[in-house]
PDB file of C-alpha atoms in Angstrom:
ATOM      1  CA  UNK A  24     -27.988-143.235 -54.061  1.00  0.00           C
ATOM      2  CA  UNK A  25     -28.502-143.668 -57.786  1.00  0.00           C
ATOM      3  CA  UNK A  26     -31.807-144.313 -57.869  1.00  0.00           C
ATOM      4  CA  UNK A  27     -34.689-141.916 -57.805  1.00  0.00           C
ATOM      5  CA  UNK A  28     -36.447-141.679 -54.394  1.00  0.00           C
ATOM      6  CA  UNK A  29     -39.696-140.507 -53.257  1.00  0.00           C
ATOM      7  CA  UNK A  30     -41.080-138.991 -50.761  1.00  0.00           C
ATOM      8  CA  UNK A  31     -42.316-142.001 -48.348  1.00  0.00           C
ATOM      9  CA  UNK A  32     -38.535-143.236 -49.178  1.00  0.00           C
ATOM     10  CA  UNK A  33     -37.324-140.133 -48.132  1.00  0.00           C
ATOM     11  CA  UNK A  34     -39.138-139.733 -44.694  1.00  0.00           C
ATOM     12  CA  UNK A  35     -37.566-143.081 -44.308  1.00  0.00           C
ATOM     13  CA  UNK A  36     -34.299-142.119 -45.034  1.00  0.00           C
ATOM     14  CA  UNK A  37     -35.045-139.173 -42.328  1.00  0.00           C
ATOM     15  CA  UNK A  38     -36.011-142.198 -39.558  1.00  0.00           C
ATOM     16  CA  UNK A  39     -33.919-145.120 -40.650  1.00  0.00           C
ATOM     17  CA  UNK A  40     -31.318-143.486 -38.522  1.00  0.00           C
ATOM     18  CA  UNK A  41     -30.931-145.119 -34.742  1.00  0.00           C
ATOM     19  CA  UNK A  42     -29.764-141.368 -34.215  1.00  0.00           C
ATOM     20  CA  UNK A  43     -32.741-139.164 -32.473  1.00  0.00           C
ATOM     21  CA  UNK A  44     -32.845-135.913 -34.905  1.00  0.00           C
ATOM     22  CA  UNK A  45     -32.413-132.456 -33.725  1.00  0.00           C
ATOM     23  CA  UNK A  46     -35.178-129.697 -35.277  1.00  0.00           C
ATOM     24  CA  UNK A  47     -34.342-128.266 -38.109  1.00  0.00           C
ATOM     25  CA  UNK A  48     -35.228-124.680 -38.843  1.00  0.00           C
ATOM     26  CA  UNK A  49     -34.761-122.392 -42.359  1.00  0.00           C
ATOM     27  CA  UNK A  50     -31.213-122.187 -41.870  1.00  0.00           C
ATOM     28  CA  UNK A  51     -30.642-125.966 -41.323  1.00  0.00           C
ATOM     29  CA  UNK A  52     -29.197-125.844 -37.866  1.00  0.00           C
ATOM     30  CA  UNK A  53     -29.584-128.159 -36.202  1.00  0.00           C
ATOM     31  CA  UNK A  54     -30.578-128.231 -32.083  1.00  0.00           C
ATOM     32  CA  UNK A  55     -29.230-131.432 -30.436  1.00  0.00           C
ATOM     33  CA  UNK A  56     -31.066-132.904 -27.773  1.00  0.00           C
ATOM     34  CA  UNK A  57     -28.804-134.105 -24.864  1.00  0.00           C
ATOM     35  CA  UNK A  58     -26.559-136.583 -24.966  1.00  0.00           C
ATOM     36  CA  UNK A  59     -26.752-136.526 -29.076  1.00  0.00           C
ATOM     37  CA  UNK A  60     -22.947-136.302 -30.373  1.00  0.00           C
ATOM     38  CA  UNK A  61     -21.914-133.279 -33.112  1.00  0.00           C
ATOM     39  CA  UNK A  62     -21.163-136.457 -35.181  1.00  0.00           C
ATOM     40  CA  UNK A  63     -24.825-137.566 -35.592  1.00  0.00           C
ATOM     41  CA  UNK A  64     -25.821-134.293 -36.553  1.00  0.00           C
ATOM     42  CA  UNK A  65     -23.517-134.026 -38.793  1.00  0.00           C
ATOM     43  CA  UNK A  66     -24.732-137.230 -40.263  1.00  0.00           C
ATOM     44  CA  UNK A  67     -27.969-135.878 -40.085  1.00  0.00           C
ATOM     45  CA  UNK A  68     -27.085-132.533 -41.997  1.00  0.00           C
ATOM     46  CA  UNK A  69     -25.091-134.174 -44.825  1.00  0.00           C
ATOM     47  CA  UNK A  70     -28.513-136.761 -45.332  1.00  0.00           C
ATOM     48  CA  UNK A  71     -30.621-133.418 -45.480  1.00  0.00           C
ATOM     49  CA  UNK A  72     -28.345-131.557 -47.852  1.00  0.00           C
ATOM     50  CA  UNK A  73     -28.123-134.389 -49.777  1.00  0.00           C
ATOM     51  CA  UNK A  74     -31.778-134.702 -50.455  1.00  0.00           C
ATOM     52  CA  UNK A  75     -32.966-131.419 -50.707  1.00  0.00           C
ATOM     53  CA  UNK A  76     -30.143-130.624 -53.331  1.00  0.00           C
ATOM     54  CA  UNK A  77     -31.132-133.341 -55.643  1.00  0.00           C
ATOM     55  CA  UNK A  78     -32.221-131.201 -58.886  1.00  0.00           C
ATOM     56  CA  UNK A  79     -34.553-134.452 -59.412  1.00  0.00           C
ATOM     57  CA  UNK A  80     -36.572-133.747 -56.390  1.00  0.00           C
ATOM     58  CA  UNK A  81     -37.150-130.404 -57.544  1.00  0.00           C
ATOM     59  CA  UNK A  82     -37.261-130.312 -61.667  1.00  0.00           C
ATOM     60  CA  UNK A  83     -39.647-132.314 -64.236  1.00  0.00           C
ATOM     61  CA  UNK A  84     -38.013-132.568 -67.458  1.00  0.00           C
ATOM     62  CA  UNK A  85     -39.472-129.720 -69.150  1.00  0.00           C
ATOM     63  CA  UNK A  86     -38.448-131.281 -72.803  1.00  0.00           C
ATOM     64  CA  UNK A  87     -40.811-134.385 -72.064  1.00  0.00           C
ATOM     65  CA  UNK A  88     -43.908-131.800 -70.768  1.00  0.00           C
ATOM     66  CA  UNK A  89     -43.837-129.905 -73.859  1.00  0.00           C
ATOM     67  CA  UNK A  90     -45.617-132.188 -75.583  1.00  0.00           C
ATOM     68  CA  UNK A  91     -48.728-132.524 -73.164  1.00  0.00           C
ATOM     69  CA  UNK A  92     -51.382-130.446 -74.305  1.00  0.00           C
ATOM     70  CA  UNK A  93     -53.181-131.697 -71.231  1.00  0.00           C
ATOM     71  CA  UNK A  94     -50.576-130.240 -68.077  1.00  0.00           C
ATOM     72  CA  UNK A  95     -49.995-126.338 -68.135  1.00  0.00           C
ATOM     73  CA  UNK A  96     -46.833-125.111 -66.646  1.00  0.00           C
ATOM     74  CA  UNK A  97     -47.449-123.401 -63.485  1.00  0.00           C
ATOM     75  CA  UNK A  98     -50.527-123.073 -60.932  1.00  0.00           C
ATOM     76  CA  UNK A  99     -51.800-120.653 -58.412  1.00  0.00           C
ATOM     77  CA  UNK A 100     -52.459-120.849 -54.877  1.00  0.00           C
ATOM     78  CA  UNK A 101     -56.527-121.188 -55.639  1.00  0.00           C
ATOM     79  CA  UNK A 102     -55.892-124.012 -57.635  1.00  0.00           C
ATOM     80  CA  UNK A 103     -53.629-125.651 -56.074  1.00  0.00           C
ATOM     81  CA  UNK A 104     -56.600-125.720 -52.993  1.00  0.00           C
ATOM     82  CA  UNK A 105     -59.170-126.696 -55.542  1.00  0.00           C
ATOM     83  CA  UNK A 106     -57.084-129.588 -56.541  1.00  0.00           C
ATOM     84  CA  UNK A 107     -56.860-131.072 -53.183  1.00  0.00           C
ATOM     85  CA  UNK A 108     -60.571-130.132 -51.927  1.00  0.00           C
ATOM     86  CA  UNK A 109     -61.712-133.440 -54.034  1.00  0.00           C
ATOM     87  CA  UNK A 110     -58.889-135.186 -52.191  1.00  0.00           C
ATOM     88  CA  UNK A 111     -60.987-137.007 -49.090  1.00  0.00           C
ATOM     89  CA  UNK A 112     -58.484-137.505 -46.392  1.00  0.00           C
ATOM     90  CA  UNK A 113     -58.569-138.990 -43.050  1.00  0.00           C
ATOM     91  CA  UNK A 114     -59.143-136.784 -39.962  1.00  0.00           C
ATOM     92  CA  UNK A 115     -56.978-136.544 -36.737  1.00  0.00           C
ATOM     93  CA  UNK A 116     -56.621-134.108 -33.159  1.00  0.00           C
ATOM     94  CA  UNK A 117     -53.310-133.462 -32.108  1.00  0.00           C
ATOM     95  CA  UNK A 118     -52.582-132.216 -28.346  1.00  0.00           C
ATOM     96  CA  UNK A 119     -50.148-131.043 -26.716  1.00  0.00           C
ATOM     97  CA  UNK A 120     -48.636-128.918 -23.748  1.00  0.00           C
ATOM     98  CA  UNK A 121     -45.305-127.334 -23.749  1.00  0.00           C
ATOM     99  CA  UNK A 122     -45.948-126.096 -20.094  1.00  0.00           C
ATOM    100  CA  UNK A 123     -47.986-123.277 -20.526  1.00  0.00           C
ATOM    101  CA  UNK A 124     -51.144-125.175 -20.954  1.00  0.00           C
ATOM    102  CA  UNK A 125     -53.199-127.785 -23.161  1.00  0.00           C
ATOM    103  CA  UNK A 126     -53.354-127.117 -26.821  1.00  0.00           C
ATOM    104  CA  UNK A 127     -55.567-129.403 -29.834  1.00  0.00           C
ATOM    105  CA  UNK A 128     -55.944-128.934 -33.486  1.00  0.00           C
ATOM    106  CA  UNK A 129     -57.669-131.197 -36.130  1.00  0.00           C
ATOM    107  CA  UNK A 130     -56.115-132.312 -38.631  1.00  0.00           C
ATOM    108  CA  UNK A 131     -55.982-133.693 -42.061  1.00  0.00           C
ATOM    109  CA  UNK A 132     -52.468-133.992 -42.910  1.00  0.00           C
ATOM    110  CA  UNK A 133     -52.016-137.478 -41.116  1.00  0.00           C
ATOM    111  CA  UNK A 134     -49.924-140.053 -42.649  1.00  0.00           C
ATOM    112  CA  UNK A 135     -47.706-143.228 -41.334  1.00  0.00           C
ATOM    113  CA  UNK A 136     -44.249-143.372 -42.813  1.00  0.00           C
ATOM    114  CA  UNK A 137     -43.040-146.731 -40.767  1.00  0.00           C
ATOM    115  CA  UNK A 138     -43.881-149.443 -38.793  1.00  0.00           C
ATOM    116  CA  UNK A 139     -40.644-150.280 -37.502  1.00  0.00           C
ATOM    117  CA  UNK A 140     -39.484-147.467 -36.537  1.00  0.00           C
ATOM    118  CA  UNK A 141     -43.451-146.624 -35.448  1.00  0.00           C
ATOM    119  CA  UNK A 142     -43.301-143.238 -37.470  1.00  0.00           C
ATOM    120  CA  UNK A 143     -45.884-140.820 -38.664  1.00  0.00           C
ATOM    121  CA  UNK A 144     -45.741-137.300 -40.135  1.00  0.00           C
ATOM    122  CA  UNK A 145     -48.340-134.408 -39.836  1.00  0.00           C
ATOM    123  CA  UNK A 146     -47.976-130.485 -40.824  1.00  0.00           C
ATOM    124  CA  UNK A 147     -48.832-127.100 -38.916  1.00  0.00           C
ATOM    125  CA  UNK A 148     -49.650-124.035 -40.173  1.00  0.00           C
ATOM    126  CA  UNK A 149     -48.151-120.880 -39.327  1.00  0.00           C
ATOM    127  CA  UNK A 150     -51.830-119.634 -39.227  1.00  0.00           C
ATOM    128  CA  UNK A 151     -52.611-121.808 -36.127  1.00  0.00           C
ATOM    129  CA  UNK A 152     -53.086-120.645 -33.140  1.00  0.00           C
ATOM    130  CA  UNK A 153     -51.568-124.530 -31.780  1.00  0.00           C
ATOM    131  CA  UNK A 154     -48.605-124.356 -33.986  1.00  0.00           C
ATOM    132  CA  UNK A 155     -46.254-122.455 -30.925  1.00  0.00           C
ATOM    133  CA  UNK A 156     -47.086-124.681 -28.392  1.00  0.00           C
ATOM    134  CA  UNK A 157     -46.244-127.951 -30.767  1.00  0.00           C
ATOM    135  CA  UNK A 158     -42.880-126.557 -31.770  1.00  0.00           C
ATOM    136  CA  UNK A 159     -41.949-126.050 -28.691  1.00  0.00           C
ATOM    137  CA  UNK A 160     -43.506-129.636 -26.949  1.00  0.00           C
ATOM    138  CA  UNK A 161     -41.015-132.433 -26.985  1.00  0.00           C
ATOM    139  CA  UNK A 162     -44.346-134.945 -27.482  1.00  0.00           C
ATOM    140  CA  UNK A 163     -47.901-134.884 -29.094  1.00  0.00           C
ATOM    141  CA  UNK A 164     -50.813-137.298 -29.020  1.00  0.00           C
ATOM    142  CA  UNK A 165     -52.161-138.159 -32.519  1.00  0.00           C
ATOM    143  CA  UNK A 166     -56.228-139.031 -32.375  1.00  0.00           C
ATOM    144  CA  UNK A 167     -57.524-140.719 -35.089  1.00  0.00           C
ATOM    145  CA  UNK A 168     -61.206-139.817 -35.414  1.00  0.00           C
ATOM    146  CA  UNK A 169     -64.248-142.035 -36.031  1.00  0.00           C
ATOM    147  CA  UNK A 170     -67.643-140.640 -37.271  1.00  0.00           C
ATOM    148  CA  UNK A 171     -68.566-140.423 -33.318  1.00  0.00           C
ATOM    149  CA  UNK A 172     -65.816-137.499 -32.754  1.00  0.00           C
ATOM    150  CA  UNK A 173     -66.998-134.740 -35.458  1.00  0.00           C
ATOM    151  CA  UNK A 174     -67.973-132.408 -32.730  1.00  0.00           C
ATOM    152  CA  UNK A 175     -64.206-132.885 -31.563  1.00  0.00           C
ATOM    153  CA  UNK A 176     -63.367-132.760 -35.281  1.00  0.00           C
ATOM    154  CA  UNK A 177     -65.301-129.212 -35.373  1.00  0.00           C
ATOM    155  CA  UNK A 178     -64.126-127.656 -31.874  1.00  0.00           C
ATOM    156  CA  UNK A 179     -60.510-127.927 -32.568  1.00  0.00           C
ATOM    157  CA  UNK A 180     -61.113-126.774 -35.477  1.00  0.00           C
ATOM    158  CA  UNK A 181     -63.004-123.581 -34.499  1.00  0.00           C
ATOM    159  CA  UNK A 182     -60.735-120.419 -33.820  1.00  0.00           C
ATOM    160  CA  UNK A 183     -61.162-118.646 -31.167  1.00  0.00           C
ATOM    161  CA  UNK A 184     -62.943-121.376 -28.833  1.00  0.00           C
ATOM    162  CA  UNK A 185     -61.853-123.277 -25.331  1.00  0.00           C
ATOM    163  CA  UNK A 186     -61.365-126.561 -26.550  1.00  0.00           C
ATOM    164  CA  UNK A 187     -60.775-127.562 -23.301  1.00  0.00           C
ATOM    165  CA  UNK A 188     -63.203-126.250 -21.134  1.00  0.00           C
ATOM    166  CA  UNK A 189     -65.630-129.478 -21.145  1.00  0.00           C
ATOM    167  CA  UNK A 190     -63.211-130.888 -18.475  1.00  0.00           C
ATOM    168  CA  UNK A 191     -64.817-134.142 -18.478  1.00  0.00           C
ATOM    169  CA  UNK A 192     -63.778-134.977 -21.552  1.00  0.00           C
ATOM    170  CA  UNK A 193     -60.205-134.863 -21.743  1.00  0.00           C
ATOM    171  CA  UNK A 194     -57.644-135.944 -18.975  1.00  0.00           C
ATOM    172  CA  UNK A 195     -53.448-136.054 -18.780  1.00  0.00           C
ATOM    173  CA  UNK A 196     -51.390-138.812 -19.578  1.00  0.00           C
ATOM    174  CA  UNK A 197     -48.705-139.609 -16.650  1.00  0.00           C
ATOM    175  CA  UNK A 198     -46.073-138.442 -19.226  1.00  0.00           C
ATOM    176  CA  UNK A 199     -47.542-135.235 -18.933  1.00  0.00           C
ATOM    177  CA  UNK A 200     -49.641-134.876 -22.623  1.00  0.00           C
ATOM    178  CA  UNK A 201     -53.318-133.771 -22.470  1.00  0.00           C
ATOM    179  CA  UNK A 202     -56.001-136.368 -24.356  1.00  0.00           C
ATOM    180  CA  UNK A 203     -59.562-136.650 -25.151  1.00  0.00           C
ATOM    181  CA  UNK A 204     -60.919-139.462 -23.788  1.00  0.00           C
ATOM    182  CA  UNK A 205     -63.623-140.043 -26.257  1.00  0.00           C
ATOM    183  CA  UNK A 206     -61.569-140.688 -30.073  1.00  0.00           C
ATOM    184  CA  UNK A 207     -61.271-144.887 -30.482  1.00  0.00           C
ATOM    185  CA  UNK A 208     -57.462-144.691 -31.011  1.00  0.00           C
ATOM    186  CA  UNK A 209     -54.606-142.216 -29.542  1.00  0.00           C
ATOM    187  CA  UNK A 210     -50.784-142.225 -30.740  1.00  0.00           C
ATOM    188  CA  UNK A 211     -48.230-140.599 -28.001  1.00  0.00           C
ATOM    189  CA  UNK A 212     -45.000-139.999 -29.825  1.00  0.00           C
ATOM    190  CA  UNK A 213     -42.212-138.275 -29.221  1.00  0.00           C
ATOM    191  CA  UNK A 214     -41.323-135.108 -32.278  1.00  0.00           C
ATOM    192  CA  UNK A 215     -37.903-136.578 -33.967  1.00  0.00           C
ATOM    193  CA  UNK A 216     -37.394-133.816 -36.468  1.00  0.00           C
ATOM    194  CA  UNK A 217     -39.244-130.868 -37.854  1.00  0.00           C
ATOM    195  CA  UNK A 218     -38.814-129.404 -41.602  1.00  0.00           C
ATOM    196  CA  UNK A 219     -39.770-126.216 -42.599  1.00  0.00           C
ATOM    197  CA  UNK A 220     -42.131-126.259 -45.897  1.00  0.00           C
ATOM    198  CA  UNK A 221     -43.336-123.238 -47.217  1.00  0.00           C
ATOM    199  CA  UNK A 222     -45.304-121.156 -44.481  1.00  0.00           C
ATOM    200  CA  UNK A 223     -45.702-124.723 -42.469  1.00  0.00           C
ATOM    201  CA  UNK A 224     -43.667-127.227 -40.738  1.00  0.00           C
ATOM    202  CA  UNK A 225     -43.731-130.858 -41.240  1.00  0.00           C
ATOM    203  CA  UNK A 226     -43.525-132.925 -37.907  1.00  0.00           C
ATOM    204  CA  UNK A 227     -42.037-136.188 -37.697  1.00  0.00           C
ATOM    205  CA  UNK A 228     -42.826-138.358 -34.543  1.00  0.00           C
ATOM    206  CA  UNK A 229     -41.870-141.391 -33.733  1.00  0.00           C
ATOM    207  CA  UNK A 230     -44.731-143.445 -31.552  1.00  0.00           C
ATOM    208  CA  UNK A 231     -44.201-144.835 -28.279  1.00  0.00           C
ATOM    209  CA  UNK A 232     -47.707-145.253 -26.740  1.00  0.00           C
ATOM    210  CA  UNK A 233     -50.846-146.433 -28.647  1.00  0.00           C
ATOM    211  CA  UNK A 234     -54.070-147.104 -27.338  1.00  0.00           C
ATOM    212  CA  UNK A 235     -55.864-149.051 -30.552  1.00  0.00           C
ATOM    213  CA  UNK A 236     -59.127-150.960 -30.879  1.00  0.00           C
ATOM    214  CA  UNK A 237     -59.124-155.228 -30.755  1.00  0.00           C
ATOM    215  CA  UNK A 238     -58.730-155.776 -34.733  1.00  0.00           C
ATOM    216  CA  UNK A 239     -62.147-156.581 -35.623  1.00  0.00           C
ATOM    217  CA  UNK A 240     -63.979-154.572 -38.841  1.00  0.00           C
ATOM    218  CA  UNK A 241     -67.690-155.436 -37.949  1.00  0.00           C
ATOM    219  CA  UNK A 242     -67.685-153.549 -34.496  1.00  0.00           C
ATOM    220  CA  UNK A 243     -65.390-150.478 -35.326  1.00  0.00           C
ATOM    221  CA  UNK A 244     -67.387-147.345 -36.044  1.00  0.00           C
ATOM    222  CA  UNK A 245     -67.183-145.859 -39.865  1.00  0.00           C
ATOM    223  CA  UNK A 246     -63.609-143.447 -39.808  1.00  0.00           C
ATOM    224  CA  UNK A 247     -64.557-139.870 -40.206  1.00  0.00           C
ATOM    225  CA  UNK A 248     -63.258-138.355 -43.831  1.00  0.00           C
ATOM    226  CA  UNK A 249     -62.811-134.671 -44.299  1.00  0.00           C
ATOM    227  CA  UNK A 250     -63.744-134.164 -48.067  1.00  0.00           C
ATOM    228  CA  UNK A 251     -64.610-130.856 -50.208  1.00  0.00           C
ATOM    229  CA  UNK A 252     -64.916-129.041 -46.729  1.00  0.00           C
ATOM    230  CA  UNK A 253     -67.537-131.740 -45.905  1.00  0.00           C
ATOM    231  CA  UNK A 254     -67.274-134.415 -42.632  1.00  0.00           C
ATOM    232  CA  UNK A 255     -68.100-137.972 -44.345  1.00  0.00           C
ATOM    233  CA  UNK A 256     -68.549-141.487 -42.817  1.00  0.00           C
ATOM    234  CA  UNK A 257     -66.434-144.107 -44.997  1.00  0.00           C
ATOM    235  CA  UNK A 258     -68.432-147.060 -43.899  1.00  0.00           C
ATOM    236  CA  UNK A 259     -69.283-150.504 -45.857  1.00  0.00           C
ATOM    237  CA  UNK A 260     -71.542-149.366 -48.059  1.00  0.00           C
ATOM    238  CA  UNK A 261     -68.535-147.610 -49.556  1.00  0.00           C
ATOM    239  CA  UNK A 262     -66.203-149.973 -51.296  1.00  0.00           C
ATOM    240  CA  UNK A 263     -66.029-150.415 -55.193  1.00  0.00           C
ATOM    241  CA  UNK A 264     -64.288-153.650 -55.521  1.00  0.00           C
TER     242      UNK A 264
END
């Protein structure tokens, strides 16, 4: 493809496939799923090696920086944070359960890639304490949080805590997947593909289940926003334009 491509195209390019992708770990070896012919993953691979050994995706043309006094070549890891603390972003509680019991996490990372395929993305850390258990699931369920969940938002975010001990508030879904019953909108998906990136993992899933409020603005609570380690309401009062 002679054209440049970024990264929403290339998540695409990862689900435009009718194929169901293996996971992918450092090596890029890919794990097929049953049924999945060597020819797919080979597919697969080549699309992979492809992108990630495009120079473009990787190199700004140093000539053309020179010149701005304003960008500085390089930046450290506490920078890098500080950059993205005034970045207000959406916030989410996965579960899952690879058979050794329920696990939940909150997270920020949230995004949609596709509506047809019904694809989103999220990452885990290495750090987390859920990350095992959602490598090794076949399925999560995506909440997206309103201002009514931020002691949800806060528990699976605590280390160290039950998160599931309150057994009233979270139940199973016939396919297996633990839930909490209480967050307006829950995405069950089944994970398509994993990518390794840096010390976390990017998980795509493709949706299958959605349970989604009617389409109406004026009754919907405010959507909870994680911003400079603060929990927000972005409600009506909010917009600029």
């Amino acid at each position: 493809m002679a054209h440049r491509t970024n990264l929403r195209q290339r998540f695409l390019l990862l689900g435009a496939s009718p194929a169901r992708f293996g996971e992918v770990d450092s090596s890029h070896d890919l794990r097929r799923p049953p049924g999945r012919r060597e020819d797919e993953d080979e597919g697969t691979m080549t699309m992979l090696s492809n992108i990630t050994s495009d120079r473009r995706f990787h190199e700004a043309p140093a000539a053309a920086l020179a010149a701005d006094a304003e960008l500085v070549e390089g930046i450290s890891a506490d920078e890098f944070r500080l950059a993205f603390r005034n970045h207000a972003a959406g916030v989410a509680v996965i579960t899952a359960d690879a058979g050794d019991g329920p696990v939940a996490m909150t997270a920020t990372s949230v995004f949609s890639v596709s509506a047809t395929p019904p694809l989103l993305v999220f990452s885990v850390s290495s750090l987390s304490s859920a990350t095992p258990t959602i490598l090794r699931s076949s399925s999560v369920v995506v909440h997206l949080l309103d201002t009514t969940n931020v002691e949800l938002a806060r528990l699976c975010a605590t280390s160290g805590v039950d998160r599931f001990a309150d057994r009233d508030s979270w139940s199973v879904l016939p396919t297996g997947e633990p839930y909490f019953v209480e967050p307006p909108v829950r995405l069950r998906g089944e994970i398509v593909n994993t990518l390794e990136a840096g010390t976390s993992r990017l998980i795509v899933v493709n949706v299958t289940h959605a349970k989604a409020p009617a389409d109406d603005g004026d009754a919907l609570n405010a959507p909870l926003v994680y911003h400079s380690r603060t929990w927000l309401a972005l409600d009506r009062s909010s917009p600029l334009v």
